[in-house]
Amino acid sequence: MVVDLSVNVGGLKLANPVMPASGTFAEGLAGVIAFDSLGAMVTKTITAELRGGNPTPRVAEVRNGMLNSIGIPSKGITYFLEQTLPFYRQFNSPLVVSISAPTMDAFAEAAALLDVDGIAAIEANISCPNIEEDGKAFAMNAVSTSQVVTRLRAATSKPIWAKLTPNTGDISSVARAAEEAGADALVVANTILAMSIDIESFRPTLGNIMGGMSGPAVKPILVRMTHQCAKAVRIPIIGCGGISTTEDAVEYMLAGATAVQVGTATFLRPKAMIEIIAGLSTFCARKGIGRVAELTGAVVELDMEMSASEALP
Amino acid sequence: MQSMLAPSVHDSSAPQGDVDDVVATVVSHQRVNAEYNLLVLAAQAPACNAVAGQFFNLECPSDGDDQPFFRRPMSTYKADPVRGEVEFLYKVTGAGTRGLATLNAGDEMRILGPLGHGFTLDPAWKNIVILGRGVGLATLAPLAELAAANGVGVTAIISARGPEQVMSVERFSALGARIETVLDSDGSSAPDNVEAVLRALHGQGYADALFTCGSNRLMLLMQRLGAELNIPGQVAMEQHMACGLGMCFCCVRNFKVGDKVDSRRVCWDGPVFDLQEALSW
């Protein structure tokens, strides 16, 4: 059985629903996997200005996950256009460029600079938990999300994917705000603000004290948020968070994701995305599903009412 | 908090040779002394084509409470393309290496590599000095073999806490290397003595280039002497690492380039760097 793996993300047709998460993908991976096999390529977040990034240690492992506080080091958009973009133009997979900026106007200016051939979409990283002091990010509330996405929408004709943060109390409202402001898709979501301490040295394990948690341990939280967002908006959701196997990707799609991003797993298994793409075909064939897109939102809602006596211990 | 350092402007070419993530089979796994183990893996090309100074990202087994999440970067102790093998000399220090230590002959493990830029030899060099301590010697041993294969004389200064921690003497001896052992236990590893040894080697024409790994103190000593005596050098460095492929930017270190400080990725731009550009570990 030939399975159609193609999906449509806000008008952008992808050969399959699997792509890297920003920050876990770069030129070096081309030595290990074929980039043209990917549904899309997603760059590390770039900024208009030069940035050095956070102090080390920038990474720590926790059980079934990792913390990072990289801090978005960037050589700037001019460097990206001149030195990095030509590398990605040699591949056929659509290129999604992740951007960030310290202000809303700077976000819009960055998007405008990237309105060039060879870039299929802009992923607006309005969610990085360690970009500003105490992890503040635009996507933590609906108002600032609406404002920044509105400016981005006015600045570029490229599709805009808004990457949301799980570090908010009401992700559905943020998702709706991004949709209403003109986002073409949502990436749900970035890492979860976290912290760990080395009990021998009494020191935080990260140089920046706090960082973003990712990996298998966060998956149930992000599956939940994907499901909530999918119910709140009509634009496609790209699920992200702890996906390392085909089964994880299927789970996200059932929760409402149209596509998925694989992040931390690539650090552990550089061929993880390729294995998941192959696995989706096998899974769909086994289930008699002709198009992988049929999985999106196909979770069966439970329709049972619990009696008061059953609900209480 | 943001670093005030200038962003990286360093661009190196892609690391040398092919790289792949393969399943390797344990050929043998032996204890070398009270602290170090030698792991020999069967792994065809490109793994067995690793050159001196390159490293692998090893998937370490979980064992009880030890559940290493990341792979562990480890430099190659030896790579043999004829036998299709690659070797690692390591000290058990944490969850990853404790997991590694559980491997037995016949077991399989994933290894990603060879990774990074290894040591390079200038054809003009006739004699080099290698100064290593602890597991740093594992990184430097293949360099001695590379030098010998190119007709370059090697002096190996092996630093250790005591005689029981001295390793790799046979490897260096088999290459005809001159060996100086310096120990904490008899005070011979003190910086003043090591400096005197290095100055003497330079005076005798045995130090066209300096190489080191494994000790910040020894690196700084070699760096100072290299600058004073105008001797080039290289250092293999370490850093916390996740991907090994230059993607995550976890493993950055600062380097001095002229009057600027430059942030570089140890996995992608190194792990071998110009001795004079390295800053303290």
Coordinates of C-alpha atoms in Angstrom, one line a residue:
Chain A
M1 CA 0.0 0.0 0.0
V2 CA 1.4 3.3 -1.1
V3 CA 0.8 5.9 1.6
D4 CA 0.5 9.6 0.7
L5 CA 2.7 11.4 3.3
S6 CA 2.1 14.9 1.9
V7 CA 0.5 17.5 4.1
N8 CA -0.6 21.1 3.6
V9 CA 0.6 23.6 6.2
G10 CA -1.1 26.9 5.6
G11 CA -0.8 26.8 1.8
L12 CA 2.7 25.3 1.9
K13 CA 2.6 21.7 0.6
L14 CA 5.2 19.4 2.3
A15 CA 6.2 16.0 0.9
N16 CA 5.8 14.7 4.4
P17 CA 4.9 16.1 7.9
V18 CA 8.4 15.7 9.5
M19 CA 10.8 18.6 10.0
P20 CA 13.5 19.6 12.5
A21 CA 12.7 21.9 15.4
S22 CA 14.6 25.2 15.2
G23 CA 17.9 25.0 17.1
T24 CA 18.4 21.3 16.5
F25 CA 19.3 21.5 12.8
A26 CA 22.3 22.9 10.9
E27 CA 24.6 22.2 8.0
G28 CA 26.5 19.6 9.9
L29 CA 23.6 17.2 9.8
A30 CA 23.8 17.0 6.0
G31 CA 26.7 14.7 6.4
V32 CA 24.5 12.1 8.1
I33 CA 21.0 12.4 6.5
A34 CA 19.5 13.5 3.1
F35 CA 17.9 16.9 3.6
D36 CA 15.7 16.4 0.6
S37 CA 14.0 13.6 2.5
L38 CA 12.6 16.1 5.1
G39 CA 9.2 17.7 4.9
A40 CA 10.9 21.0 5.5
M41 CA 14.1 22.4 6.8
V42 CA 14.0 24.8 9.8
T43 CA 16.9 27.0 10.6
K44 CA 18.3 27.9 14.0
T45 CA 16.8 31.2 15.1
I46 CA 18.5 34.2 13.6
T47 CA 18.4 37.8 14.7
A48 CA 19.1 41.0 12.7
E49 CA 21.8 41.9 15.2
L50 CA 24.9 40.0 16.2
R51 CA 24.4 38.1 19.4
G52 CA 26.9 36.1 21.5
G53 CA 24.6 33.8 23.4
N54 CA 24.5 32.8 27.0
P55 CA 27.3 31.8 29.3
T56 CA 28.3 28.1 29.7
P57 CA 27.3 25.5 30.8
R58 CA 24.6 25.9 28.2
V59 CA 23.2 22.4 28.5
A60 CA 22.3 19.9 31.3
E61 CA 20.7 16.5 31.2
V62 CA 17.8 15.5 33.3
R63 CA 15.9 12.2 33.4
N64 CA 14.4 11.7 29.9
G65 CA 15.2 15.2 28.9
M66 CA 17.5 18.1 28.6
L67 CA 17.8 21.7 29.7
N68 CA 19.4 24.3 27.5
S69 CA 20.2 28.0 27.7
I70 CA 21.9 28.7 24.4
G71 CA 20.7 32.3 24.2
I72 CA 20.3 32.5 20.4
P73 CA 23.8 33.3 19.3
S74 CA 23.5 34.8 15.8
K75 CA 25.8 36.2 13.1
G76 CA 22.9 38.4 11.9
I77 CA 20.6 38.3 8.9
T78 CA 23.0 39.8 6.4
Y79 CA 25.5 37.0 7.2
F80 CA 22.6 34.5 6.9
L81 CA 21.5 35.8 3.5
E82 CA 25.1 35.9 2.1
Q83 CA 26.7 32.9 3.7
T84 CA 24.1 30.4 4.9
L85 CA 21.1 30.7 2.5
P86 CA 23.1 29.5 -0.5
F87 CA 23.9 26.3 1.3
Y88 CA 20.2 25.5 1.8
R89 CA 19.3 26.5 -1.7
Q90 CA 20.9 23.4 -3.0
F91 CA 18.2 21.3 -1.5
N92 CA 14.6 21.0 -2.6
S93 CA 12.9 20.8 0.7
P94 CA 11.2 24.1 1.7
L95 CA 13.3 26.3 4.0
V96 CA 11.7 27.8 7.0
V97 CA 13.7 30.5 8.6
S98 CA 13.3 31.1 12.4
I99 CA 13.7 34.6 13.5
S100 CA 13.7 36.5 16.8
A101 CA 14.0 40.1 17.8
P102 CA 14.1 42.1 21.0
T103 CA 11.2 44.4 20.0
M104 CA 8.1 44.1 17.9
D105 CA 9.3 46.6 15.3
A106 CA 12.6 44.8 15.1
F107 CA 10.7 41.5 14.5
A108 CA 8.9 43.1 11.6
E109 CA 12.1 44.5 10.1
A110 CA 13.8 41.1 10.4
A111 CA 10.9 39.4 8.5
A112 CA 11.0 42.1 5.8
L113 CA 14.7 41.4 5.2
L114 CA 14.0 37.8 4.6
D115 CA 11.4 38.4 1.8
V116 CA 13.7 36.7 -0.7
D117 CA 13.7 33.7 -3.0
G118 CA 14.6 30.4 -1.4
I119 CA 12.7 31.0 1.8
A120 CA 9.4 29.3 2.0
A121 CA 8.1 30.6 5.4
I122 CA 9.1 32.6 8.4
E123 CA 8.9 30.9 11.8
A124 CA 8.5 33.7 14.4
N125 CA 10.2 32.6 17.6
I126 CA 8.1 34.7 19.9
S127 CA 8.6 32.1 22.6
C128 CA 12.2 31.5 23.5
P129 CA 12.2 31.1 27.3
N130 CA 15.6 32.4 27.9
I131 CA 15.9 35.2 25.4
E132 CA 15.1 37.9 28.0
E133 CA 15.5 38.1 31.7
D134 CA 13.3 35.7 33.7
G135 CA 12.2 34.1 30.5
K136 CA 9.7 36.7 29.3
A137 CA 8.5 36.1 25.8
F138 CA 5.9 37.8 23.6
A139 CA 3.8 34.6 23.3
M140 CA 3.3 34.5 27.1
N141 CA 0.1 36.5 26.6
A142 CA -2.5 37.1 23.9
V143 CA -2.1 40.8 23.7
S144 CA 1.6 40.9 22.9
T145 CA 1.2 37.9 20.6
S146 CA -1.4 39.7 18.6
Q147 CA 0.7 42.9 18.4
V148 CA 3.8 41.2 17.2
V149 CA 2.1 38.9 14.7
T150 CA 0.1 41.9 13.3
R151 CA 3.4 43.7 12.6
L152 CA 4.9 40.6 11.1
R153 CA 1.9 40.1 8.9
A154 CA 2.3 43.6 7.5
A155 CA 6.0 43.2 6.9
T156 CA 6.1 40.1 4.8
S157 CA 4.2 38.2 2.2
K158 CA 5.8 34.9 3.3
P159 CA 3.7 32.5 5.3
I160 CA 4.2 33.1 9.1
W161 CA 4.4 30.3 11.5
A162 CA 4.1 31.6 15.1
K163 CA 6.0 29.4 17.5
L164 CA 4.2 29.5 20.8
T165 CA 5.5 29.0 24.3
P166 CA 4.1 26.5 26.8
N167 CA 5.1 29.0 29.5
T168 CA 1.7 30.6 29.5
G169 CA -1.4 30.0 31.5
D170 CA -3.8 30.1 28.6
I171 CA -2.3 28.8 25.4
S172 CA -5.6 28.6 23.6
S173 CA -6.1 32.4 23.9
V174 CA -2.6 33.0 22.7
A175 CA -3.2 30.6 19.7
R176 CA -6.4 32.5 18.8
A177 CA -4.6 35.8 19.0
A178 CA -1.9 34.6 16.6
E179 CA -4.5 33.3 14.2
E180 CA -6.6 36.4 14.3
A181 CA -3.5 38.5 13.7
G182 CA -2.7 36.6 10.5
A183 CA -0.4 33.7 11.4
D184 CA -0.6 30.9 8.8
A185 CA 0.3 28.2 11.2
L186 CA 1.3 27.6 14.8
V187 CA 4.2 25.7 16.2
V188 CA 3.1 24.2 19.5
A189 CA 5.4 24.7 21.2
N190 CA 8.9 25.8 22.4
T191 CA 10.7 24.5 25.5
I192 CA 9.3 24.6 29.0
L193 CA 11.1 27.0 31.3
A194 CA 12.9 24.9 33.9
M195 CA 15.9 24.7 36.3
S196 CA 18.0 22.1 37.9
I197 CA 20.7 22.2 40.6
D198 CA 23.8 20.2 41.1
I199 CA 23.5 19.0 44.7
E200 CA 27.3 18.4 45.0
S201 CA 28.3 21.9 44.0
F202 CA 25.0 23.6 45.1
R203 CA 25.1 25.4 41.8
P204 CA 22.5 25.6 39.0
T205 CA 23.5 23.3 36.2
L206 CA 23.1 26.0 33.6
G207 CA 25.2 29.1 33.4
N208 CA 22.0 31.1 32.8
I209 CA 20.4 29.5 35.9
M210 CA 17.1 28.8 34.0
G211 CA 16.7 27.2 30.6
G212 CA 14.2 25.4 28.3
M213 CA 13.4 21.8 29.0
S214 CA 12.8 19.4 26.1
G215 CA 12.9 15.7 25.3
P216 CA 10.6 12.8 26.0
A217 CA 9.7 13.9 29.5
V218 CA 7.8 17.0 28.2
K219 CA 5.8 15.2 25.5
P220 CA 2.5 14.7 27.3
I221 CA 2.4 18.4 28.2
L222 CA 2.9 19.5 24.6
V223 CA 0.4 16.9 23.3
R224 CA -2.1 18.4 25.6
M225 CA -1.4 21.9 24.4
T226 CA -1.4 20.8 20.7
H227 CA -4.9 19.4 21.3
Q228 CA -6.1 22.6 23.1
C229 CA -4.7 24.8 20.3
A230 CA -6.2 22.6 17.5
K231 CA -9.6 23.0 19.1
A232 CA -9.1 26.8 19.4
V233 CA -8.0 27.6 15.9
R234 CA -8.5 26.7 12.2
I235 CA -5.0 27.2 11.0
P236 CA -2.6 24.2 11.0
I237 CA -0.7 23.2 14.1
I238 CA 2.9 21.9 13.9
G239 CA 3.4 19.7 17.0
C240 CA 6.7 19.9 18.8
G241 CA 8.0 18.6 22.1
G242 CA 9.6 15.3 22.9
I243 CA 9.0 13.6 19.6
S244 CA 11.5 10.9 19.1
T245 CA 9.6 8.0 17.5
T246 CA 7.0 7.3 14.9
E247 CA 4.5 6.6 17.6
D248 CA 5.2 10.1 19.1
A249 CA 4.6 11.8 15.8
V250 CA 1.3 9.8 15.3
E251 CA 0.2 10.8 18.8
Y252 CA 0.7 14.5 18.0
M253 CA -1.2 14.2 14.7
L254 CA -4.1 12.5 16.4
A255 CA -4.1 15.4 18.9
G256 CA -4.5 17.8 16.0
A257 CA -1.1 18.4 14.5
T258 CA -0.8 18.6 10.7
A259 CA 3.0 18.3 10.9
V260 CA 5.6 17.7 13.5
Q261 CA 9.0 19.0 14.5
V262 CA 11.7 16.7 15.9
G263 CA 14.2 18.4 18.1
T264 CA 16.2 16.9 20.9
A265 CA 15.9 13.4 19.5
T266 CA 18.1 14.4 16.6
F267 CA 20.9 15.1 19.2
L268 CA 20.6 11.6 20.4
R269 CA 19.9 9.9 17.0
P270 CA 20.8 12.0 14.0
K271 CA 18.7 9.9 11.8
A272 CA 15.6 10.1 14.0
M273 CA 13.6 12.2 11.4
I274 CA 14.3 9.8 8.6
E275 CA 13.3 6.9 10.7
I276 CA 10.0 8.6 11.7
I277 CA 9.2 9.4 8.0
A278 CA 9.6 5.8 7.1
G279 CA 7.7 4.7 10.2
L280 CA 4.7 6.9 9.3
S281 CA 4.4 5.0 6.0
T282 CA 4.6 1.7 7.8
F283 CA 2.1 2.8 10.4
C284 CA -0.5 4.2 8.0
A285 CA -0.2 1.1 5.8
R286 CA -0.7 -1.2 8.8
K287 CA -3.8 0.8 9.8
G288 CA -5.1 1.0 6.2
I289 CA -4.8 4.8 6.1
G290 CA -4.1 6.1 2.6
R291 CA -3.1 9.6 3.5
V292 CA -1.1 10.6 6.6
A293 CA -3.2 13.8 6.7
E294 CA -6.1 11.7 7.8
L295 CA -4.5 11.3 11.2
T296 CA -4.7 15.0 12.0
G297 CA -7.2 15.5 14.8
A298 CA -8.4 12.0 14.6
V299 CA -8.3 11.4 18.3
V300 CA -11.5 9.8 19.4
E301 CA -13.2 12.0 22.0
L302 CA -14.3 10.0 24.9
D303 CA -18.1 10.3 25.4
M304 CA -18.6 9.2 28.9
E305 CA -20.1 11.0 31.8
M306 CA -18.7 10.0 35.2
S307 CA -21.1 9.9 38.0
A308 CA -20.3 11.9 41.1
S309 CA -19.7 8.7 43.1
E310 CA -17.2 7.4 40.5
A311 CA -15.3 10.7 40.3
L312 CA -14.6 10.8 44.0
P313 CA -12.3 8.5 45.7
Chain B
M1 CA 21.8 37.7 31.2
Q2 CA 23.6 38.2 28.0
S3 CA 27.2 37.5 27.3
M4 CA 29.2 40.6 26.4
L5 CA 31.4 38.7 24.1
A6 CA 31.5 39.2 20.4
P7 CA 29.6 36.6 18.5
S8 CA 31.5 34.0 16.6
V9 CA 32.8 35.1 13.3
H10 CA 35.0 32.0 13.0
D11 CA 34.1 29.8 10.1
S12 CA 35.9 26.5 9.6
S13 CA 35.4 24.2 6.7
A14 CA 33.4 21.0 7.4
P15 CA 35.2 18.5 9.6
Q16 CA 37.4 16.2 7.7
G17 CA 36.1 13.0 6.1
D18 CA 32.7 11.2 6.1
V19 CA 30.6 10.8 9.2
D20 CA 27.8 8.4 10.0
D21 CA 25.8 7.1 12.9
V22 CA 26.5 3.3 13.0
V23 CA 26.0 0.3 15.2
A24 CA 29.4 -0.9 16.5
T25 CA 30.1 -4.2 18.2
V26 CA 32.3 -4.6 21.2
V27 CA 35.4 -6.6 20.4
S28 CA 37.0 -6.4 23.8
H29 CA 36.6 -4.3 26.9
Q30 CA 39.4 -4.4 29.5
R31 CA 40.4 -2.6 32.6
V32 CA 43.8 -0.9 32.1
N33 CA 44.4 0.2 35.6
A34 CA 42.3 1.1 38.7
E35 CA 40.7 4.0 36.8
Y36 CA 40.8 3.5 33.1
N37 CA 39.1 1.1 30.7
L38 CA 40.0 0.2 27.1
L39 CA 37.0 -0.3 24.8
V40 CA 37.7 -1.8 21.4
L41 CA 34.8 -1.7 18.8
A42 CA 34.3 -3.3 15.4
A43 CA 33.1 -0.5 13.1
Q44 CA 33.7 -0.2 9.4
A45 CA 34.3 3.0 7.5
P46 CA 33.9 5.8 8.1
A47 CA 34.3 5.1 11.9
C48 CA 37.6 3.3 11.5
N49 CA 39.0 6.1 9.3
A50 CA 39.1 8.5 12.3
V51 CA 42.2 10.6 12.3
A52 CA 44.2 11.7 15.4
G53 CA 42.3 14.2 17.5
Q54 CA 38.8 13.4 16.1
F55 CA 36.1 12.1 18.4
F56 CA 32.8 10.1 18.5
N57 CA 29.5 10.7 20.2
L58 CA 28.8 7.5 22.0
E59 CA 25.4 6.2 23.0
C60 CA 26.0 4.9 26.6
P61 CA 23.9 2.1 28.0
S62 CA 21.6 2.7 30.9
D63 CA 22.4 0.8 34.1
G64 CA 20.2 0.9 37.1
D65 CA 19.9 4.5 38.3
D66 CA 22.4 5.6 35.6
Q67 CA 20.3 6.7 32.6
P68 CA 22.5 9.0 30.6
F69 CA 20.3 11.0 28.3
F70 CA 22.9 12.6 26.0
R71 CA 25.6 10.7 24.2
R72 CA 29.1 11.2 25.5
P73 CA 31.8 12.7 23.3
M74 CA 35.0 10.7 23.5
S75 CA 38.2 11.1 21.5
T76 CA 39.6 8.1 19.6
Y77 CA 42.5 6.2 21.2
K78 CA 43.2 4.3 18.0
A79 CA 41.4 3.8 14.7
D80 CA 42.4 1.0 12.4
P81 CA 40.9 0.9 8.9
V82 CA 42.5 -2.4 8.1
R83 CA 41.0 -4.2 11.1
G84 CA 37.8 -2.1 10.9
E85 CA 38.2 -1.1 14.6
V86 CA 38.1 2.0 16.7
E87 CA 39.3 2.1 20.3
F88 CA 38.5 4.4 23.3
L89 CA 40.4 4.8 26.5
Y90 CA 38.3 6.2 29.2
K91 CA 38.0 6.9 32.9
V92 CA 34.7 6.0 34.7
T93 CA 33.6 9.3 36.1
G94 CA 29.8 9.6 35.8
A95 CA 26.5 8.1 34.6
G96 CA 27.7 7.8 31.0
T97 CA 31.0 6.2 31.6
R98 CA 29.5 3.9 34.3
G99 CA 27.0 2.8 31.6
L100 CA 29.8 2.3 29.1
A101 CA 31.7 0.1 31.7
T102 CA 28.8 -2.4 31.6
L103 CA 29.5 -3.3 28.0
N104 CA 30.8 -6.8 27.2
A105 CA 32.3 -8.4 24.1
G106 CA 29.6 -8.9 21.5
D107 CA 27.4 -6.1 22.8
E108 CA 26.3 -3.4 20.3
M109 CA 26.2 0.4 20.7
R110 CA 25.6 3.3 18.4
I111 CA 28.5 5.6 17.7
L112 CA 28.4 8.8 15.7
G113 CA 31.6 9.8 14.0
P114 CA 34.3 10.5 13.3
L115 CA 33.6 14.1 14.3
G116 CA 35.5 17.3 14.3
H117 CA 38.9 18.6 13.2
G118 CA 41.9 16.5 14.3
F119 CA 45.6 17.4 14.7
T120 CA 47.6 18.6 11.7
L121 CA 51.3 18.3 11.1
D122 CA 53.3 20.9 9.2
P123 CA 55.7 19.1 6.8
A124 CA 58.5 21.4 8.0
W125 CA 58.3 19.9 11.5
K126 CA 61.0 17.3 12.3
N127 CA 60.4 16.8 16.0
I128 CA 57.3 17.5 18.1
V129 CA 56.6 17.4 21.8
I130 CA 53.4 15.9 23.2
L131 CA 52.5 16.7 26.8
G132 CA 49.5 14.9 28.2
R133 CA 47.8 14.0 31.5
G134 CA 45.2 11.6 32.4
V135 CA 42.7 10.8 29.6
G136 CA 44.3 13.5 27.6
L137 CA 46.9 10.9 26.6
A138 CA 44.2 8.9 24.9
T139 CA 43.7 11.9 22.5
L140 CA 47.4 12.4 22.0
A141 CA 48.4 8.8 21.4
P142 CA 47.1 8.6 17.8
L143 CA 49.0 11.9 17.1
A144 CA 52.2 10.2 18.0
E145 CA 51.4 7.5 15.5
L146 CA 50.5 10.0 12.9
A147 CA 53.8 11.8 13.5
A148 CA 55.8 8.5 13.3
A149 CA 54.1 7.6 10.1
N150 CA 55.3 10.9 8.7
G151 CA 58.8 10.5 9.9
V152 CA 58.4 13.1 12.6
G153 CA 60.2 12.5 15.9
V154 CA 58.1 12.5 19.0
T155 CA 58.9 13.3 22.6
A156 CA 56.1 12.3 24.9
I157 CA 55.9 13.9 28.4
I158 CA 53.5 11.8 30.3
S159 CA 52.1 13.5 33.4
A160 CA 50.3 11.5 36.1
R161 CA 49.5 11.5 39.9
G162 CA 51.7 8.5 40.5
P163 CA 53.4 5.6 38.7
E164 CA 50.3 3.5 38.8
Q165 CA 48.4 6.1 36.7
V166 CA 51.0 6.3 34.0
M167 CA 49.5 5.0 30.7
S168 CA 50.3 4.5 27.1
V169 CA 54.1 4.2 27.6
E170 CA 54.0 1.1 25.4
R171 CA 52.1 2.9 22.7
F172 CA 54.6 5.7 22.6
S173 CA 57.7 3.4 23.0
A174 CA 56.6 1.2 20.1
L175 CA 56.9 4.3 17.9
G176 CA 60.4 5.1 19.0
A177 CA 59.2 8.1 21.0
R178 CA 61.4 9.7 23.6
I179 CA 59.5 9.4 26.9
E180 CA 59.7 11.7 29.9
T181 CA 57.4 10.7 32.8
V182 CA 56.6 13.4 35.4
L183 CA 54.7 12.6 38.5
D184 CA 52.8 14.4 41.3
S185 CA 54.1 11.8 43.7
D186 CA 57.7 12.7 43.4
G187 CA 57.1 16.4 42.5
S188 CA 58.5 16.1 39.0
S189 CA 55.2 17.2 37.5
A190 CA 55.5 20.6 39.1
P191 CA 55.2 23.4 36.5
D192 CA 58.8 24.6 37.1
N193 CA 60.2 21.1 36.4
V194 CA 58.0 20.6 33.3
E195 CA 59.0 24.0 32.0
A196 CA 62.7 23.0 32.5
V197 CA 62.1 19.8 30.6
L198 CA 60.4 21.7 27.7
R199 CA 63.1 24.3 27.6
A200 CA 65.8 21.6 27.4
L201 CA 63.9 19.8 24.6
H202 CA 63.7 23.1 22.7
G203 CA 67.4 23.7 23.3
Q204 CA 68.2 20.3 21.8
G205 CA 66.0 20.9 18.8
Y206 CA 63.3 18.5 19.7
A207 CA 60.4 21.0 19.9
D208 CA 59.4 22.2 16.5
A209 CA 55.8 22.1 17.7
L210 CA 53.9 21.6 21.0
F211 CA 50.7 19.5 21.6
T212 CA 48.7 19.0 24.7
C213 CA 45.4 17.8 26.1
G214 CA 43.9 17.1 29.5
S215 CA 45.3 19.8 31.8
N216 CA 44.6 23.5 31.9
R217 CA 47.7 24.1 33.9
L218 CA 49.9 22.3 31.4
M219 CA 48.2 24.0 28.5
L220 CA 48.9 27.4 30.0
L221 CA 52.5 26.5 30.5
M222 CA 52.9 25.3 27.0
Q223 CA 51.1 28.4 25.7
R224 CA 53.4 30.7 27.5
L225 CA 56.5 28.9 26.4
G226 CA 55.3 28.6 22.9
A227 CA 54.7 32.4 22.7
E228 CA 58.1 33.1 24.3
L229 CA 60.1 30.7 22.1
N230 CA 58.0 31.1 19.0
I231 CA 56.9 27.5 18.8
P232 CA 53.6 26.7 17.2
G233 CA 51.2 24.3 19.0
Q234 CA 47.8 22.7 19.1
V235 CA 45.5 21.8 22.0
A236 CA 42.6 19.3 22.0
M237 CA 39.7 20.8 24.2
E238 CA 36.6 19.5 25.8
Q239 CA 33.2 21.0 26.6
H240 CA 29.7 19.9 27.6
M241 CA 28.2 18.7 24.3
A242 CA 24.9 17.4 23.0
C243 CA 24.8 16.9 19.2
G244 CA 28.5 16.7 18.1
L245 CA 27.5 18.1 14.7
G246 CA 27.6 21.8 15.3
M247 CA 23.9 22.2 15.6
C248 CA 23.1 22.9 19.3
F249 CA 25.8 25.5 20.1
C250 CA 26.1 24.0 23.6
C251 CA 29.8 23.3 23.5
V252 CA 31.2 26.8 22.8
R253 CA 34.4 28.1 24.3
N254 CA 36.1 31.4 24.1
F255 CA 39.2 31.9 22.1
K256 CA 41.5 35.0 21.6
V257 CA 42.1 36.0 18.1
G258 CA 44.2 39.0 17.9
D259 CA 42.7 41.5 20.4
K260 CA 39.2 40.0 20.1
V261 CA 37.5 37.2 21.9
D262 CA 35.8 34.7 19.6
S263 CA 33.2 32.1 20.6
R264 CA 33.7 28.7 18.8
R265 CA 32.0 25.4 18.9
V266 CA 34.4 22.7 20.2
C267 CA 32.6 19.9 18.3
W268 CA 32.6 21.7 14.9
D269 CA 35.4 24.2 14.9
G270 CA 37.6 21.8 17.0
P271 CA 38.2 19.9 19.2
V272 CA 41.8 20.7 18.2
F273 CA 42.6 24.4 18.2
D274 CA 45.7 26.6 17.9
L275 CA 47.5 26.6 21.2
Q276 CA 47.9 30.3 21.2
E277 CA 44.2 31.0 20.6
A278 CA 42.9 28.9 23.5
L279 CA 41.8 30.4 26.7
S280 CA 41.7 28.7 30.1
W281 CA 39.5 25.7 30.5

